[in-house]
């Protein structure tokens, strides 16, 4: 518990009764989860998953901050990930505040799908849920419980690559998706756009397809010979896991 959460609980008997359960729910959630004060927009509590995601050291580093503290020049998102990330970051305060206002106005949950960035430039596609928590009269929204489920690998590998293309120049997108899929170490030279598209398109509906394509040979030449089938096995495992999760 912390000062911000204690203050909110003291002002609300209903939340006070469920404080332990609410704290446990946040801390033990398998997804990125946090609690915000609906009035101030300040973060009250979060779990360690969010702290690791933001590359912070402890929960208290987040408590009392708002989305504006994320986008400030010296804020949490001070990573230098290029113009695509910078453009995305600038849009977040208006985007997040609009969703929070919708929760308060409608008094109903809000579900969205969105892209977010790790500090190393990897992209998480998440299902983000905002839940209203009410005052003791069950009339006013006083807090918002946020939960984000990673759904990245519910998409095909080529769709994941297309997400990277939205934010990064061509070569950087290729580098980032290889790193995200943990296959960058297999390559001696960076694949071209055509080569990476062929590689990531080889998996559809849990099946490996042999694709006769001129770029396949040039792609193989960019790996050590012994790494080719290991690479295919790894990509196949990612595809199977992703489609199963969907």
mmCIF file of C-alpha atoms in Angstrom:
data_model
loop_
_atom_site.group_PDB
_atom_site.id
_atom_site.type_symbol
_atom_site.label_atom_id
_atom_site.label_comp_id
_atom_site.label_asym_id
_atom_site.label_seq_id
_atom_site.Cartn_x
_atom_site.Cartn_y
_atom_site.Cartn_z
ATOM 1 C CA UNK A 1 0.000 0.000 0.000
ATOM 2 C CA UNK A 2 1.104 3.646 -0.446
ATOM 3 C CA UNK A 3 0.151 7.209 0.450
ATOM 4 C CA UNK A 4 -1.906 7.806 -2.711
ATOM 5 C CA UNK A 5 -3.895 4.606 -2.254
ATOM 6 C CA UNK A 6 -4.326 5.201 1.509
ATOM 7 C CA UNK A 7 -5.712 8.684 0.794
ATOM 8 C CA UNK A 8 -8.251 7.316 -1.678
ATOM 9 C CA UNK A 9 -9.289 4.511 0.670
ATOM 10 C CA UNK A 10 -9.722 6.879 3.613
ATOM 11 C CA UNK A 11 -12.162 8.942 1.560
ATOM 12 C CA UNK A 12 -14.147 5.913 0.508
ATOM 13 C CA UNK A 13 -15.417 3.257 2.907
ATOM 14 C CA UNK A 14 -16.451 0.875 0.145
ATOM 15 C CA UNK A 15 -12.973 0.738 -1.329
ATOM 16 C CA UNK A 16 -11.575 0.518 2.184
ATOM 17 C CA UNK A 17 -13.457 -2.714 2.769
ATOM 18 C CA UNK A 18 -11.919 -4.321 -0.301
ATOM 19 C CA UNK A 19 -8.476 -2.744 -0.062
ATOM 20 C CA UNK A 20 -6.609 -5.991 0.623
ATOM 21 C CA UNK A 21 -8.455 -7.871 -2.088
ATOM 22 C CA UNK A 22 -7.932 -5.028 -4.556
ATOM 23 C CA UNK A 23 -4.238 -4.815 -3.792
ATOM 24 C CA UNK A 24 -3.879 -8.594 -4.133
ATOM 25 C CA UNK A 25 -5.781 -8.527 -7.434
ATOM 26 C CA UNK A 26 -3.392 -5.937 -8.850
ATOM 27 C CA UNK A 27 -0.208 -7.530 -7.551
ATOM 28 C CA UNK A 28 -1.088 -11.108 -8.503
ATOM 29 C CA UNK A 29 -2.598 -10.419 -11.916
ATOM 30 C CA UNK A 30 -0.902 -12.308 -14.765
ATOM 31 C CA UNK A 31 -1.297 -9.167 -16.879
ATOM 32 C CA UNK A 32 0.058 -5.619 -16.626
ATOM 33 C CA UNK A 33 -2.302 -4.019 -14.096
ATOM 34 C CA UNK A 34 -2.576 -0.677 -12.312
ATOM 35 C CA UNK A 35 -4.997 1.571 -10.451
ATOM 36 C CA UNK A 36 -5.503 5.282 -11.172
ATOM 37 C CA UNK A 37 -7.311 8.041 -9.317
ATOM 38 C CA UNK A 38 -10.143 9.035 -11.659
ATOM 39 C CA UNK A 39 -10.103 12.661 -10.496
ATOM 40 C CA UNK A 40 -6.387 13.428 -10.763
ATOM 41 C CA UNK A 41 -5.279 10.785 -13.248
ATOM 42 C CA UNK A 42 -2.483 9.822 -10.844
ATOM 43 C CA UNK A 43 -1.290 6.242 -10.600
ATOM 44 C CA UNK A 44 -2.112 4.798 -7.194
ATOM 45 C CA UNK A 45 -0.847 1.239 -7.400
ATOM 46 C CA UNK A 46 0.542 -1.236 -9.938
ATOM 47 C CA UNK A 47 2.036 -4.685 -10.188
ATOM 48 C CA UNK A 48 5.638 -5.593 -10.903
ATOM 49 C CA UNK A 49 4.812 -6.503 -14.515
ATOM 50 C CA UNK A 50 4.128 -2.858 -15.308
ATOM 51 C CA UNK A 51 7.273 -1.748 -13.479
ATOM 52 C CA UNK A 52 9.425 -4.140 -15.534
ATOM 53 C CA UNK A 53 7.659 -3.062 -18.709
ATOM 54 C CA UNK A 54 8.462 0.589 -18.007
ATOM 55 C CA UNK A 55 12.038 -0.275 -17.017
ATOM 56 C CA UNK A 56 11.532 1.185 -13.527
ATOM 57 C CA UNK A 57 13.043 -0.123 -10.284
ATOM 58 C CA UNK A 58 10.034 -0.220 -7.951
ATOM 59 C CA UNK A 59 6.291 0.478 -7.756
ATOM 60 C CA UNK A 60 6.827 3.716 -5.831
ATOM 61 C CA UNK A 61 8.590 5.162 -8.888
ATOM 62 C CA UNK A 62 5.202 5.186 -10.637
ATOM 63 C CA UNK A 63 2.888 6.215 -7.793
ATOM 64 C CA UNK A 64 1.648 9.801 -8.045
ATOM 65 C CA UNK A 65 2.594 10.222 -11.697
ATOM 66 C CA UNK A 66 0.197 10.875 -14.589
ATOM 67 C CA UNK A 67 0.413 10.103 -18.296
ATOM 68 C CA UNK A 68 1.980 13.553 -18.768
ATOM 69 C CA UNK A 69 4.977 12.400 -16.727
ATOM 70 C CA UNK A 70 5.484 9.600 -19.230
ATOM 71 C CA UNK A 71 5.805 11.865 -22.261
ATOM 72 C CA UNK A 72 7.842 14.705 -20.717
ATOM 73 C CA UNK A 73 11.365 15.189 -22.070
ATOM 74 C CA UNK A 74 12.780 13.812 -18.812
ATOM 75 C CA UNK A 75 9.853 11.450 -18.243
ATOM 76 C CA UNK A 76 9.529 7.681 -18.150
ATOM 77 C CA UNK A 77 9.358 7.316 -21.946
ATOM 78 C CA UNK A 78 12.633 9.110 -22.592
ATOM 79 C CA UNK A 79 13.826 6.336 -24.894
ATOM 80 C CA UNK A 80 15.300 7.321 -28.241
ATOM 81 C CA UNK A 81 13.475 4.888 -30.536
ATOM 82 C CA UNK A 82 13.091 7.118 -33.564
ATOM 83 C CA UNK A 83 10.395 9.342 -35.098
ATOM 84 C CA UNK A 84 7.707 6.627 -35.188
ATOM 85 C CA UNK A 85 7.896 6.179 -31.431
ATOM 86 C CA UNK A 86 8.065 9.933 -30.843
ATOM 87 C CA UNK A 87 4.882 10.491 -32.869
ATOM 88 C CA UNK A 88 3.134 7.668 -30.987
ATOM 89 C CA UNK A 89 4.257 9.075 -27.621
ATOM 90 C CA UNK A 90 2.923 12.563 -28.339
ATOM 91 C CA UNK A 91 -0.564 11.168 -29.007
ATOM 92 C CA UNK A 92 -0.811 9.185 -25.771
ATOM 93 C CA UNK A 93 -1.950 11.851 -23.250
ATOM 94 C CA UNK A 94 -4.965 12.853 -25.337
ATOM 95 C CA UNK A 95 -5.694 9.205 -26.169
ATOM 96 C CA UNK A 96 -5.487 7.943 -22.567
ATOM 97 C CA UNK A 97 -7.350 10.909 -21.087
ATOM 98 C CA UNK A 98 -10.157 10.454 -23.593
ATOM 99 C CA UNK A 99 -10.568 6.817 -22.564
ATOM 100 C CA UNK A 100 -10.532 7.708 -18.859
ATOM 101 C CA UNK A 101 -13.180 10.360 -19.464
ATOM 102 C CA UNK A 102 -15.291 7.813 -21.332
ATOM 103 C CA UNK A 103 -15.142 5.438 -18.360
ATOM 104 C CA UNK A 104 -16.230 8.225 -15.994
ATOM 105 C CA UNK A 105 -18.981 9.460 -18.288
ATOM 106 C CA UNK A 106 -20.513 6.103 -19.223
ATOM 107 C CA UNK A 107 -19.633 4.318 -15.944
ATOM 108 C CA UNK A 108 -18.865 1.237 -18.014
ATOM 109 C CA UNK A 109 -15.706 -0.657 -18.903
ATOM 110 C CA UNK A 110 -13.764 0.232 -22.017
ATOM 111 C CA UNK A 111 -11.969 -2.377 -24.134
ATOM 112 C CA UNK A 112 -9.451 -1.425 -26.795
ATOM 113 C CA UNK A 113 -6.573 -2.929 -28.733
ATOM 114 C CA UNK A 114 -3.413 -0.841 -28.894
ATOM 115 C CA UNK A 115 0.318 -0.952 -29.591
ATOM 116 C CA UNK A 116 2.804 -0.034 -26.857
ATOM 117 C CA UNK A 117 6.596 0.056 -26.744
ATOM 118 C CA UNK A 118 9.176 -1.673 -24.584
ATOM 119 C CA UNK A 119 12.316 0.309 -23.753
ATOM 120 C CA UNK A 120 14.339 -1.763 -26.274
ATOM 121 C CA UNK A 121 11.975 -0.833 -29.120
ATOM 122 C CA UNK A 122 9.994 -4.083 -29.108
ATOM 123 C CA UNK A 123 6.262 -3.624 -29.635
ATOM 124 C CA UNK A 124 3.514 -5.170 -27.536
ATOM 125 C CA UNK A 125 0.057 -5.550 -29.043
ATOM 126 C CA UNK A 126 -2.282 -5.572 -26.098
ATOM 127 C CA UNK A 127 -5.940 -5.811 -25.201
ATOM 128 C CA UNK A 128 -6.388 -2.953 -22.768
ATOM 129 C CA UNK A 129 -9.333 -2.930 -20.351
ATOM 130 C CA UNK A 130 -10.413 -0.027 -18.149
ATOM 131 C CA UNK A 131 -12.843 -0.774 -15.310
ATOM 132 C CA UNK A 132 -14.640 1.884 -13.222
ATOM 133 C CA UNK A 133 -14.540 1.698 -9.408
ATOM 134 C CA UNK A 134 -17.362 3.597 -7.697
ATOM 135 C CA UNK A 135 -17.795 5.614 -4.526
ATOM 136 C CA UNK A 136 -19.665 4.274 -1.505
ATOM 137 C CA UNK A 137 -22.984 5.400 -3.000
ATOM 138 C CA UNK A 138 -22.190 3.547 -6.224
ATOM 139 C CA UNK A 139 -22.707 6.743 -8.197
ATOM 140 C CA UNK A 140 -19.381 8.413 -8.952
ATOM 141 C CA UNK A 141 -16.344 6.802 -10.567
ATOM 142 C CA UNK A 142 -13.461 7.512 -8.193
ATOM 143 C CA UNK A 143 -10.812 5.133 -9.549
ATOM 144 C CA UNK A 144 -10.016 3.242 -12.745
ATOM 145 C CA UNK A 145 -8.555 -0.244 -12.778
ATOM 146 C CA UNK A 146 -6.449 -0.861 -15.889
ATOM 147 C CA UNK A 147 -5.407 -4.265 -17.186
ATOM 148 C CA UNK A 148 -3.400 -5.049 -20.332
ATOM 149 C CA UNK A 149 -3.231 -8.547 -21.813
ATOM 150 C CA UNK A 150 -0.449 -9.337 -24.272
ATOM 151 C CA UNK A 151 -2.111 -10.579 -27.484
ATOM 152 C CA UNK A 152 0.873 -10.062 -29.797
ATOM 153 C CA UNK A 153 1.200 -13.705 -30.775
ATOM 154 C CA UNK A 154 -2.486 -14.085 -31.512
ATOM 155 C CA UNK A 155 -1.503 -12.447 -34.794
ATOM 156 C CA UNK A 156 0.391 -14.088 -37.623
ATOM 157 C CA UNK A 157 4.110 -13.412 -37.846
ATOM 158 C CA UNK A 158 3.642 -11.316 -40.978
ATOM 159 C CA UNK A 159 1.002 -9.206 -39.175
ATOM 160 C CA UNK A 160 3.437 -8.644 -36.313
ATOM 161 C CA UNK A 161 6.051 -7.489 -38.822
ATOM 162 C CA UNK A 162 3.520 -5.132 -40.402
ATOM 163 C CA UNK A 163 3.036 -3.573 -36.960
ATOM 164 C CA UNK A 164 6.764 -2.819 -36.819
ATOM 165 C CA UNK A 165 6.581 -1.315 -40.293
ATOM 166 C CA UNK A 166 4.017 1.202 -38.991
ATOM 167 C CA UNK A 167 6.582 2.738 -36.661
ATOM 168 C CA UNK A 168 10.051 2.055 -38.056
ATOM 169 C CA UNK A 169 11.929 2.604 -41.330
ATOM 170 C CA UNK A 170 12.336 -0.568 -43.365
ATOM 171 C CA UNK A 171 15.725 -1.808 -42.117
ATOM 172 C CA UNK A 172 14.988 -0.872 -38.497
ATOM 173 C CA UNK A 173 11.623 -2.682 -38.702
ATOM 174 C CA UNK A 174 13.410 -5.816 -39.914
ATOM 175 C CA UNK A 175 16.018 -5.563 -37.146
ATOM 176 C CA UNK A 176 13.396 -5.007 -34.474
ATOM 177 C CA UNK A 177 11.088 -7.854 -35.486
ATOM 178 C CA UNK A 178 14.016 -10.286 -35.693
ATOM 179 C CA UNK A 179 15.017 -9.237 -32.181
ATOM 180 C CA UNK A 180 11.415 -9.454 -30.946
ATOM 181 C CA UNK A 181 11.101 -13.019 -32.309
ATOM 182 C CA UNK A 182 14.533 -13.837 -30.841
ATOM 183 C CA UNK A 183 15.933 -14.956 -34.194
ATOM 184 C CA UNK A 184 18.315 -12.068 -34.904
ATOM 185 C CA UNK A 185 21.348 -14.079 -33.783
ATOM 186 C CA UNK A 186 20.853 -16.611 -36.600
ATOM 187 C CA UNK A 187 21.641 -14.083 -39.332
ATOM 188 C CA UNK A 188 25.055 -13.149 -40.655
ATOM 189 C CA UNK A 189 23.524 -10.403 -42.836
ATOM 190 C CA UNK A 190 20.236 -8.585 -42.450
ATOM 191 C CA UNK A 191 17.432 -9.980 -44.653
ATOM 192 C CA UNK A 192 15.838 -7.735 -47.250
ATOM 193 C CA UNK A 193 12.182 -6.770 -47.073
ATOM 194 C CA UNK A 194 11.260 -9.457 -49.632
ATOM 195 C CA UNK A 195 13.275 -12.111 -47.814
ATOM 196 C CA UNK A 196 11.769 -11.421 -44.409
ATOM 197 C CA UNK A 197 8.267 -11.427 -45.882
ATOM 198 C CA UNK A 198 8.904 -14.848 -47.427
ATOM 199 C CA UNK A 199 10.296 -16.226 -44.162
ATOM 200 C CA UNK A 200 7.433 -14.951 -41.999
ATOM 201 C CA UNK A 201 4.810 -16.054 -44.539
ATOM 202 C CA UNK A 202 5.927 -19.681 -44.436
ATOM 203 C CA UNK A 203 3.636 -20.408 -41.480
ATOM 204 C CA UNK A 204 -0.109 -20.468 -41.841
ATOM 205 C CA UNK A 205 -2.589 -22.215 -39.576
ATOM 206 C CA UNK A 206 -0.010 -24.417 -37.861
ATOM 207 C CA UNK A 207 1.406 -25.700 -41.154
ATOM 208 C CA UNK A 208 4.868 -25.343 -42.688
ATOM 209 C CA UNK A 209 4.644 -24.683 -46.400
ATOM 210 C CA UNK A 210 7.420 -25.094 -48.906
ATOM 211 C CA UNK A 211 7.361 -21.900 -50.909
ATOM 212 C CA UNK A 212 9.305 -21.961 -54.171
ATOM 213 C CA UNK A 213 10.582 -18.418 -54.249
ATOM 214 C CA UNK A 214 13.804 -16.814 -55.541
ATOM 215 C CA UNK A 215 14.262 -14.962 -52.257
ATOM 216 C CA UNK A 216 14.324 -18.188 -50.265
ATOM 217 C CA UNK A 217 17.787 -19.151 -51.545
ATOM 218 C CA UNK A 218 19.251 -15.702 -50.899
ATOM 219 C CA UNK A 219 17.693 -15.764 -47.441
ATOM 220 C CA UNK A 220 19.367 -19.093 -46.614
ATOM 221 C CA UNK A 221 22.693 -17.646 -47.693
ATOM 222 C CA UNK A 222 22.408 -15.045 -44.939
ATOM 223 C CA UNK A 223 22.483 -17.697 -42.219
ATOM 224 C CA UNK A 224 25.054 -20.212 -41.129
ATOM 225 C CA UNK A 225 24.025 -23.492 -42.797
ATOM 226 C CA UNK A 226 23.470 -25.297 -39.489
ATOM 227 C CA UNK A 227 21.103 -22.575 -38.278
ATOM 228 C CA UNK A 228 18.455 -22.878 -41.003
ATOM 229 C CA UNK A 229 16.392 -25.741 -39.568
ATOM 230 C CA UNK A 230 16.821 -24.496 -36.018
ATOM 231 C CA UNK A 231 15.435 -21.156 -37.181
ATOM 232 C CA UNK A 232 12.471 -22.857 -38.857
ATOM 233 C CA UNK A 233 11.767 -24.864 -35.717
ATOM 234 C CA UNK A 234 11.795 -21.745 -33.565
ATOM 235 C CA UNK A 235 9.459 -19.845 -35.900
ATOM 236 C CA UNK A 236 7.144 -22.831 -36.123
ATOM 237 C CA UNK A 237 6.963 -23.013 -32.312
ATOM 238 C CA UNK A 238 6.098 -19.304 -32.147
ATOM 239 C CA UNK A 239 3.349 -19.734 -34.723
ATOM 240 C CA UNK A 240 1.838 -22.737 -32.982
ATOM 241 C CA UNK A 241 1.890 -20.964 -29.609
ATOM 242 C CA UNK A 242 0.322 -17.844 -31.109
ATOM 243 C CA UNK A 243 -2.534 -19.583 -32.894
ATOM 244 C CA UNK A 244 -3.244 -21.750 -29.847
ATOM 245 C CA UNK A 245 -3.483 -18.615 -27.704
ATOM 246 C CA UNK A 246 -6.049 -17.099 -30.049
#
